[in-house]
Coordinates of C-alpha atoms in Angstrom, one line a residue:
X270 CA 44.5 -134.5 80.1
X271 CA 45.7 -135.0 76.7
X272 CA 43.8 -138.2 76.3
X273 CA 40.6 -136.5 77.5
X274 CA 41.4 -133.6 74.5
X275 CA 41.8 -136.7 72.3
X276 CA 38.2 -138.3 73.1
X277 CA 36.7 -134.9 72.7
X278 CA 38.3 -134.4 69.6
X279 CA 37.1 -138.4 68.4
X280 CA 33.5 -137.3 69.4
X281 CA 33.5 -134.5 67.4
X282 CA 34.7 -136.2 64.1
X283 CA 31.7 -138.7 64.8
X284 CA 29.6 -135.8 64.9
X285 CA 30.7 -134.5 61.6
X286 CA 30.6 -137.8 60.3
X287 CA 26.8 -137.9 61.3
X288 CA 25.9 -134.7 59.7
X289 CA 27.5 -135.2 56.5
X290 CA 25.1 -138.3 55.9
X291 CA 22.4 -136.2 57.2
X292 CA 22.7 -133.0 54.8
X293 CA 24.8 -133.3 51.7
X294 CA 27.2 -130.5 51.4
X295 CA 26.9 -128.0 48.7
X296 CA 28.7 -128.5 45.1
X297 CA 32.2 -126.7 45.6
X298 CA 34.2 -126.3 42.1
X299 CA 37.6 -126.4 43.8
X300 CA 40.2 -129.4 44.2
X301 CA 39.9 -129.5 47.7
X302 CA 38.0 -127.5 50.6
X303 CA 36.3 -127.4 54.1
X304 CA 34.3 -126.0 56.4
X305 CA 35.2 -125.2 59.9
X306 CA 32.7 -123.7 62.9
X307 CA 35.7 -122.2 64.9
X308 CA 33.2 -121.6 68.0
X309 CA 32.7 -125.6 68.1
X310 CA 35.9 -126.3 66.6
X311 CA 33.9 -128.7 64.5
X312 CA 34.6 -129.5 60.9
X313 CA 31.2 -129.0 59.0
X314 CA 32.2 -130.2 55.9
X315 CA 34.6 -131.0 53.5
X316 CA 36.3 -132.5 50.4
X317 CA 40.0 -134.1 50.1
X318 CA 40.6 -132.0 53.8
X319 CA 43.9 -133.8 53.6
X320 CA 45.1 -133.9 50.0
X321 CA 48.3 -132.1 50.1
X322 CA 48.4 -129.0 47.7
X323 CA 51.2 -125.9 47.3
X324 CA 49.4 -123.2 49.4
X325 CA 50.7 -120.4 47.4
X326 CA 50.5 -116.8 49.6
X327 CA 48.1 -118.9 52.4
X328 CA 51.8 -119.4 53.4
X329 CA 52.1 -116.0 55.0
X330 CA 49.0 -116.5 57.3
X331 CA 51.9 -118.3 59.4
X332 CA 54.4 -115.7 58.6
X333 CA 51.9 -113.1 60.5
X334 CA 51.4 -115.9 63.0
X335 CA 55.2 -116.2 63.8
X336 CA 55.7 -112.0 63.7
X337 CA 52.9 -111.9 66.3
X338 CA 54.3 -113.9 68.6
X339 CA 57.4 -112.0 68.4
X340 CA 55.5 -108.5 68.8
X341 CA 53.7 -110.6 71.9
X342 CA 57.6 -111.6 73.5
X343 CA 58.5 -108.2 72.9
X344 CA 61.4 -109.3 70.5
X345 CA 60.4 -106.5 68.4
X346 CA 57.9 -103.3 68.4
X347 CA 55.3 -102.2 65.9
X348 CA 57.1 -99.1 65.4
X349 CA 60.3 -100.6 65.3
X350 CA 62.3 -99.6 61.6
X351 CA 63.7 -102.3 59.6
X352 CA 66.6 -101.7 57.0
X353 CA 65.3 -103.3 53.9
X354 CA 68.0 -105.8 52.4
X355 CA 68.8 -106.7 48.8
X356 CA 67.3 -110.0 48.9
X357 CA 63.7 -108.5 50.2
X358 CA 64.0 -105.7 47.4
X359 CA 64.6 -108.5 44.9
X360 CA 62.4 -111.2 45.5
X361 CA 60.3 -112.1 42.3
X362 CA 60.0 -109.3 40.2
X363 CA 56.5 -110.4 38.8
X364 CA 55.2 -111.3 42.1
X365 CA 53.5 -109.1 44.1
X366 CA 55.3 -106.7 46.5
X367 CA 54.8 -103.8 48.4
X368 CA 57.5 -102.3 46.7
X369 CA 60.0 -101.1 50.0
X370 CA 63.2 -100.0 48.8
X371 CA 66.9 -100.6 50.5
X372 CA 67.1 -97.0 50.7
X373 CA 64.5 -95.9 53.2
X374 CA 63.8 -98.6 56.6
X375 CA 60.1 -99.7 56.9
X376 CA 58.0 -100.0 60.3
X377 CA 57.0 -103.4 61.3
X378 CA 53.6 -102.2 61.0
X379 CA 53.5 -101.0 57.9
X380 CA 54.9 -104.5 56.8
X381 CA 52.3 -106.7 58.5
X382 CA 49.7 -104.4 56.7
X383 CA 52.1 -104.8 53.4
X384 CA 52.1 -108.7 54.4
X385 CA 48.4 -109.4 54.7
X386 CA 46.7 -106.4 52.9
X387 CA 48.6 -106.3 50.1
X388 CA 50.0 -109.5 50.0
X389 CA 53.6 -108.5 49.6
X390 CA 55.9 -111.1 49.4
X391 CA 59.1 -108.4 49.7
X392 CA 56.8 -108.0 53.0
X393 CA 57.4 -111.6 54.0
X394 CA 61.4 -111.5 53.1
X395 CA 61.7 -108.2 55.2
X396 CA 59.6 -109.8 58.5
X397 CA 61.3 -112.4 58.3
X398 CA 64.5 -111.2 58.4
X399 CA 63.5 -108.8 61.2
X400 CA 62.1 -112.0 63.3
X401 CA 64.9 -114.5 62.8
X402 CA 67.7 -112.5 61.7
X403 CA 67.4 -114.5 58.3
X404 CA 64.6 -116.3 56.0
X405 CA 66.0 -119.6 56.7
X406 CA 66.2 -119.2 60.3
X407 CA 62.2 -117.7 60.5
X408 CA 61.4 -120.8 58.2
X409 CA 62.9 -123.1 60.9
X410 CA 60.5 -120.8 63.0
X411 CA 57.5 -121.2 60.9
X412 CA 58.0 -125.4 61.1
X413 CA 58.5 -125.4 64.4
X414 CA 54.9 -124.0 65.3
X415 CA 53.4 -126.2 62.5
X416 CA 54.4 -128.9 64.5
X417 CA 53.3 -127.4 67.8
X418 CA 50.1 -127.0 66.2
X419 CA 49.6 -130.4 65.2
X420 CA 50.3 -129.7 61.2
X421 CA 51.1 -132.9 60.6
X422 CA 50.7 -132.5 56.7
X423 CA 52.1 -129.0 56.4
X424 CA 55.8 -128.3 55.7
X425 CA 57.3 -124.5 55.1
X426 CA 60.4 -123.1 52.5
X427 CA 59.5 -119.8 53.0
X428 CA 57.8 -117.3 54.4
X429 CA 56.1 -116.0 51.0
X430 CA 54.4 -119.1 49.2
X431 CA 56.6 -118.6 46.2
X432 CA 56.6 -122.2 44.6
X433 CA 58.9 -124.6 46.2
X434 CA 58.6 -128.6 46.5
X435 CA 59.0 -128.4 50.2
X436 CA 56.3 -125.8 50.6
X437 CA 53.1 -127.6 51.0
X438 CA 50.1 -128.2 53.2
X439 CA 46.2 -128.9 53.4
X440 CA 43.2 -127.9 53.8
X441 CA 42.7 -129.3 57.5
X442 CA 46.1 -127.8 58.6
X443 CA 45.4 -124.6 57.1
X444 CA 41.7 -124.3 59.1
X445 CA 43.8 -124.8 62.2
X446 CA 46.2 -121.9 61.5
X447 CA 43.1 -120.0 60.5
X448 CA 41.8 -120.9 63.5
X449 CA 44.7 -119.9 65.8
X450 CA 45.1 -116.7 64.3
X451 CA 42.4 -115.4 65.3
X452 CA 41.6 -117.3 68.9
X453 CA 45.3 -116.2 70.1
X454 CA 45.7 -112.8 68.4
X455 CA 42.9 -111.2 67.4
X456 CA 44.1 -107.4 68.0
X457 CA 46.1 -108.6 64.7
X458 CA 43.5 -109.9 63.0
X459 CA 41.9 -107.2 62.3
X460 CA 44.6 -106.2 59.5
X461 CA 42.7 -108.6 57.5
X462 CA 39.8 -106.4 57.5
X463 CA 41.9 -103.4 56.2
X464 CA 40.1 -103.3 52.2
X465 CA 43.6 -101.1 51.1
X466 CA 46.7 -100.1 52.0
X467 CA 48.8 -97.3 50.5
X468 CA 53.0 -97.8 50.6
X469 CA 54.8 -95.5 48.9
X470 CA 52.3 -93.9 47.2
X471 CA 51.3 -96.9 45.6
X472 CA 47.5 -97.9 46.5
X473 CA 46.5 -101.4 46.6
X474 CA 43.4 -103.5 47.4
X475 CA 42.9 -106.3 49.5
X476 CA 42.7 -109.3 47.2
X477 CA 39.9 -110.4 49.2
X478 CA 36.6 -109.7 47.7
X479 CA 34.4 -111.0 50.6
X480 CA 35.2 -108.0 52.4
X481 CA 33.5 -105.7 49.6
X482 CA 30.4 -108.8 49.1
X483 CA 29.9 -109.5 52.5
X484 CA 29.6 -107.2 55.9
X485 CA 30.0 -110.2 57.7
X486 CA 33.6 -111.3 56.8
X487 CA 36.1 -110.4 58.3
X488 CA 39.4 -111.4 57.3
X489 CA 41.5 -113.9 56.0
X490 CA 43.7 -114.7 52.6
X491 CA 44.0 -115.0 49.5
X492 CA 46.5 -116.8 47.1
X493 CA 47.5 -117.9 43.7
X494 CA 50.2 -119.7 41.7
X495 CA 50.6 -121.6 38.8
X496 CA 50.5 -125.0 40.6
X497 CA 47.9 -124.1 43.3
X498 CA 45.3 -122.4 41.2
X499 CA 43.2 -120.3 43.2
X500 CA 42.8 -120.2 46.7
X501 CA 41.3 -118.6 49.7
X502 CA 40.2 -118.6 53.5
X503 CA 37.5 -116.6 54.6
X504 CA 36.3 -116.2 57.8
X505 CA 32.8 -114.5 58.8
X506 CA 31.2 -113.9 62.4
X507 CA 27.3 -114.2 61.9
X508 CA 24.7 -114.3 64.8
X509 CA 23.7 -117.5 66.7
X510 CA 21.0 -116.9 69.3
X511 CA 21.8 -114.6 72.1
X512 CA 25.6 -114.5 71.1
X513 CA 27.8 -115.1 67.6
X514 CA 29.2 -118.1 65.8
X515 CA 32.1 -117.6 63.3
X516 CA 33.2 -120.2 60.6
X517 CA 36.4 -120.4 58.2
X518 CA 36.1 -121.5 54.7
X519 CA 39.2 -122.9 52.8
X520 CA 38.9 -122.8 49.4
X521 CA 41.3 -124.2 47.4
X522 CA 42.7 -124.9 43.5
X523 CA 39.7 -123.2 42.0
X524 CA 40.3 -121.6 38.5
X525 CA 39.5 -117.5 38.8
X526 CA 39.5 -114.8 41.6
X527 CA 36.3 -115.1 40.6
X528 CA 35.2 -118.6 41.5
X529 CA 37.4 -118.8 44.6
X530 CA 35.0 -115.9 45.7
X531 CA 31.7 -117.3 44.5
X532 CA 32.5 -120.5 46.3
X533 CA 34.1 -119.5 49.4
X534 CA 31.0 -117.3 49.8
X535 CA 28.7 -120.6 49.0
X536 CA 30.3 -122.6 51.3
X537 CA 30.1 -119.8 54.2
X538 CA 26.5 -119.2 53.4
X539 CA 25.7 -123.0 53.7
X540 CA 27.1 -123.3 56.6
X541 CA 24.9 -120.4 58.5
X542 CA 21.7 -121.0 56.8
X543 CA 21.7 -125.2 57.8
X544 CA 23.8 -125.2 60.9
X545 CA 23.0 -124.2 64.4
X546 CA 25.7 -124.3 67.5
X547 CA 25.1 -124.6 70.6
X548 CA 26.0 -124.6 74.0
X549 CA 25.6 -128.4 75.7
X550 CA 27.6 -127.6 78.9
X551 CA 30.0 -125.2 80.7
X552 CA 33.4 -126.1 81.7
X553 CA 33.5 -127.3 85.4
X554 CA 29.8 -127.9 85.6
X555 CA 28.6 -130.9 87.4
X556 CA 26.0 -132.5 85.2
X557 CA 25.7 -135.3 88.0
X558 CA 26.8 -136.3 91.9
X559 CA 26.9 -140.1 92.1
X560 CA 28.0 -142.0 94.7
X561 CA 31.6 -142.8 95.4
X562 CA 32.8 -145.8 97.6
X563 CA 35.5 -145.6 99.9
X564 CA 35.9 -141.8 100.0
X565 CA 36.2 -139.0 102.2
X566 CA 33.2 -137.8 100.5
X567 CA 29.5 -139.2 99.8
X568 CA 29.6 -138.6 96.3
X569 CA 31.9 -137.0 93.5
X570 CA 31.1 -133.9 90.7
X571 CA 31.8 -135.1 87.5
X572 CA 31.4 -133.1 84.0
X573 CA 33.8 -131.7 81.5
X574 CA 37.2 -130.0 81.5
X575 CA 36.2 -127.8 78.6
X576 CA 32.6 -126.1 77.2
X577 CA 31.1 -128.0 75.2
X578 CA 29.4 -126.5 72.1
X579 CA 28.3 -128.8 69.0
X580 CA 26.9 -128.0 65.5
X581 CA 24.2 -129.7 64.0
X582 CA 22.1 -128.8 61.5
X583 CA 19.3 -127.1 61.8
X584 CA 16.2 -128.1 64.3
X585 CA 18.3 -131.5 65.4
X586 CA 19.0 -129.6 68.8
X587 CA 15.8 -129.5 70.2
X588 CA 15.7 -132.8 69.7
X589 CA 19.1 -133.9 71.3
X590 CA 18.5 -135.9 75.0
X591 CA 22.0 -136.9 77.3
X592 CA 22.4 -140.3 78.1
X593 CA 24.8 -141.2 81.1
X594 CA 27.1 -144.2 80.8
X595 CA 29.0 -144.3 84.2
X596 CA 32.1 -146.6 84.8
X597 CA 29.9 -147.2 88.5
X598 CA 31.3 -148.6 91.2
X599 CA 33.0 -145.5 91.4
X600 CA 35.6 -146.2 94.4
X601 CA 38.3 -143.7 95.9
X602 CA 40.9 -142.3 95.6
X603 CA 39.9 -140.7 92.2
X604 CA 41.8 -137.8 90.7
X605 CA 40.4 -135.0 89.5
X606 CA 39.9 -135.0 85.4
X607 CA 39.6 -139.0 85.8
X608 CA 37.9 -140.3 83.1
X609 CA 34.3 -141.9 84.9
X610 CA 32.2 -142.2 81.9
X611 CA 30.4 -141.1 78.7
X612 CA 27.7 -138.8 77.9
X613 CA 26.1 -139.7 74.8
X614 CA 23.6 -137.1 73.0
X615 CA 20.3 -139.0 71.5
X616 CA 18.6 -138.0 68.4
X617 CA 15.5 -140.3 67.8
X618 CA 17.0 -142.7 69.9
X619 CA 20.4 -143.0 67.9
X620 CA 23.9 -141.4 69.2
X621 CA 24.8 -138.1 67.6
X622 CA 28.2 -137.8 69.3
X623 CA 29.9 -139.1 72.7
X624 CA 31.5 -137.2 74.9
X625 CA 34.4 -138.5 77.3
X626 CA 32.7 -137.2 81.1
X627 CA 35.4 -136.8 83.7
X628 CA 35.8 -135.9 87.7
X629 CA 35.6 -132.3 88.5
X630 CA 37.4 -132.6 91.7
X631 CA 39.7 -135.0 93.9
X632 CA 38.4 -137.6 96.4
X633 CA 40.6 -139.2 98.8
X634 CA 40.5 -142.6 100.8
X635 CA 38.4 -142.8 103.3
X636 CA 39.9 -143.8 106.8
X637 CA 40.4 -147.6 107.2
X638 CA 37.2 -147.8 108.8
X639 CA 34.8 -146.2 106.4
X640 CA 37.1 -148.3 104.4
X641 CA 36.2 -151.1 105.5
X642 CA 32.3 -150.4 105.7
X643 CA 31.8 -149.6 102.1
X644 CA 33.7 -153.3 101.4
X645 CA 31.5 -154.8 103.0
X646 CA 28.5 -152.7 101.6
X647 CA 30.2 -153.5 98.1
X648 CA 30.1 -157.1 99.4
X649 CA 26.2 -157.0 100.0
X650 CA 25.5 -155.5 96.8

């Protein structure tokens, strides 16, 4: 199965490969950036995707990703109260905070929305605490489901973003953890949409400008250092046909709050104005019956072990036609998920993408005389 996920994933870099020499991306002033259609899982576009940059307060978009897991295990409740320690109350003076204080405990809520809203890196110290019982323990955390993700460029030394060596990452990996965010918790993400949140009786705004500019994003963060410039992640949900597509932007090392915001909403717009997605095939669907030798059955379903949803720019759908490359003889047994062939996706007679094709079900041996009759039909062939 994991090979299978690897072929799709092959066929879909080949397909971005193929759009990018078919519709030049738009002029991005930032060191490095990309474009991601999470509903394809398709990279659009992108520049230096895996030039390794300090990610600044994009840090804590894995800080909420490692607190929701624990709210999901049940390891700790939104309305749980957290003593606030020194080292929270202390952390860098001229960053920004959501200013809690050792002398009154803080909901878990109110520090995700202190975490993501206002950025508060105090926030980040007190959750992880909470989480892990200590900062270097959550870090350990954090790592661990970098790796599980497949981060293989990112690295954590804290939960904040505060400049450290070891604290680093990319553009690519950071799409991904965008992109998980909001596939596996999305009763969180909404806190990204929150535009202020008062602590304290001190009011701040979400550092995200989309959110004011544009009805359409949604969410995600924003952050800034010395070292990292600039950056951002958006993410907007726009329609596509009968349903809705949603892409991330990653923006990153630009030289204002201004620019990362001009050019995270550039890149977003691009992407919906020259990109359709659409639906090729359903998980489980048998896009063909061909015969099997040797089987207890005639013939085999064969398709794909996931949906299958491509983006391509703009018109090139309509003009897409399948081409079938079967590994034929097909001959029993066969497991299901077998790799049997390829289905490759034409445009004017030129492959767009390929696409591993795979058994949908499980054919056994025949009995030793059907067996036998197919060998020697196979003989006579």
């Amino acid at each position: 199965m994991k090979k299978i996920i690897a072929a799709l994933a092959t066929s879909v870099l080949m397909l971005t490969n193929a759009v990018a020499q078919t519709l030049p991306p738009p002029n991005i002033a930032a060191r490095s950036w990309l474009l991601l259609d999470a509903t394809s899982g398709q990279i659009i576009a992108s520049q230096d995707p895996n030039a390794r940059i300090e990610p600044a307060s994009l840090t804590k978009i894995m800080t909420a990703y490692v607190t929701f897991g624990a709210l999901r295990d049940k390891k700790i409740d939104l309305k749980q109260m957290v003593n606030v320690s020194t080292k929270a109350w202390k952390v860098d003076s001229s960053s920004s905070k959501m200013f809690i204080d050792p002398a009154t405990p803080v909901s878990i809520n109110d520090l995700l929305y202190g975490l993501m809203v206002q950025s508060g890196n105090d926030a980040a110290v007190a959750l992880a605490e909470a989480v892990a019982g200590d900062e270097s323990a959550f870090v350990v955390m954090m790592n661990k489901e970098a790796q599980r993700m497949g981060l293989t460029n990112t690295h954590f030394a804290n939960p904040h973003g505060l400049p450290s060596p070891e604290n680093y990452s990319t553009a690519q990996d950071l799409s991904i953890l965008a992109k998980r965010v909001i596939l596996d918790f999305p009763e969180f993400y909404k806190i990204d949409s929150v535009k202020s949140f008062t602590y304290n009786k001190i009011t701040q705004p979400n550092r995200n400008r989309l959110l004011w500019l544009d009805p359409t994003v949604d969410g995600m963060k924003t952050g800034h250092t010395e070292a990292a410039g600039y950056c951002m992640i958006a993410s907007a949900h726009r329609p596509n046909g009968a349903n809705e597509r949603r892409l991330i932007s990653v923006v990153l090392g630009t030289s204002s709050d201004q620019s990362r915001t001009q050019e995270s909403q550039k890149l977003l717009n691009w992407g919906f104005q020259n990109f359709d997605t659409v639906k090729l095939y359903s998980k489980g669907q048998a896009i063909a019956t061909p015969e099997i030798w040797k089987g207890s059955h005639s013939s085999v379903k064969i398709g794909f072990t996931n949906d299958v949803l491509v983006t391509v720019p703009k018109g090139v759908a309509a003009k897409m036609k399948p081409l079938l490359e079967r590994k034929d003889p097909l001959v029993a047994p066969l497991a299901e998920n077998s790799r049997v062939g390829t289905l490759k996706m034409m445009v004017d007679g030129k492959p767009l993408l390929e696409l591993p094709v795979v058994a949908l079900e499980t054919v056994d041996q025949a009995s030793i005389f059907g067996r036998a009759w197919d060998s020697l039909r196979l003989w006579m062939k």
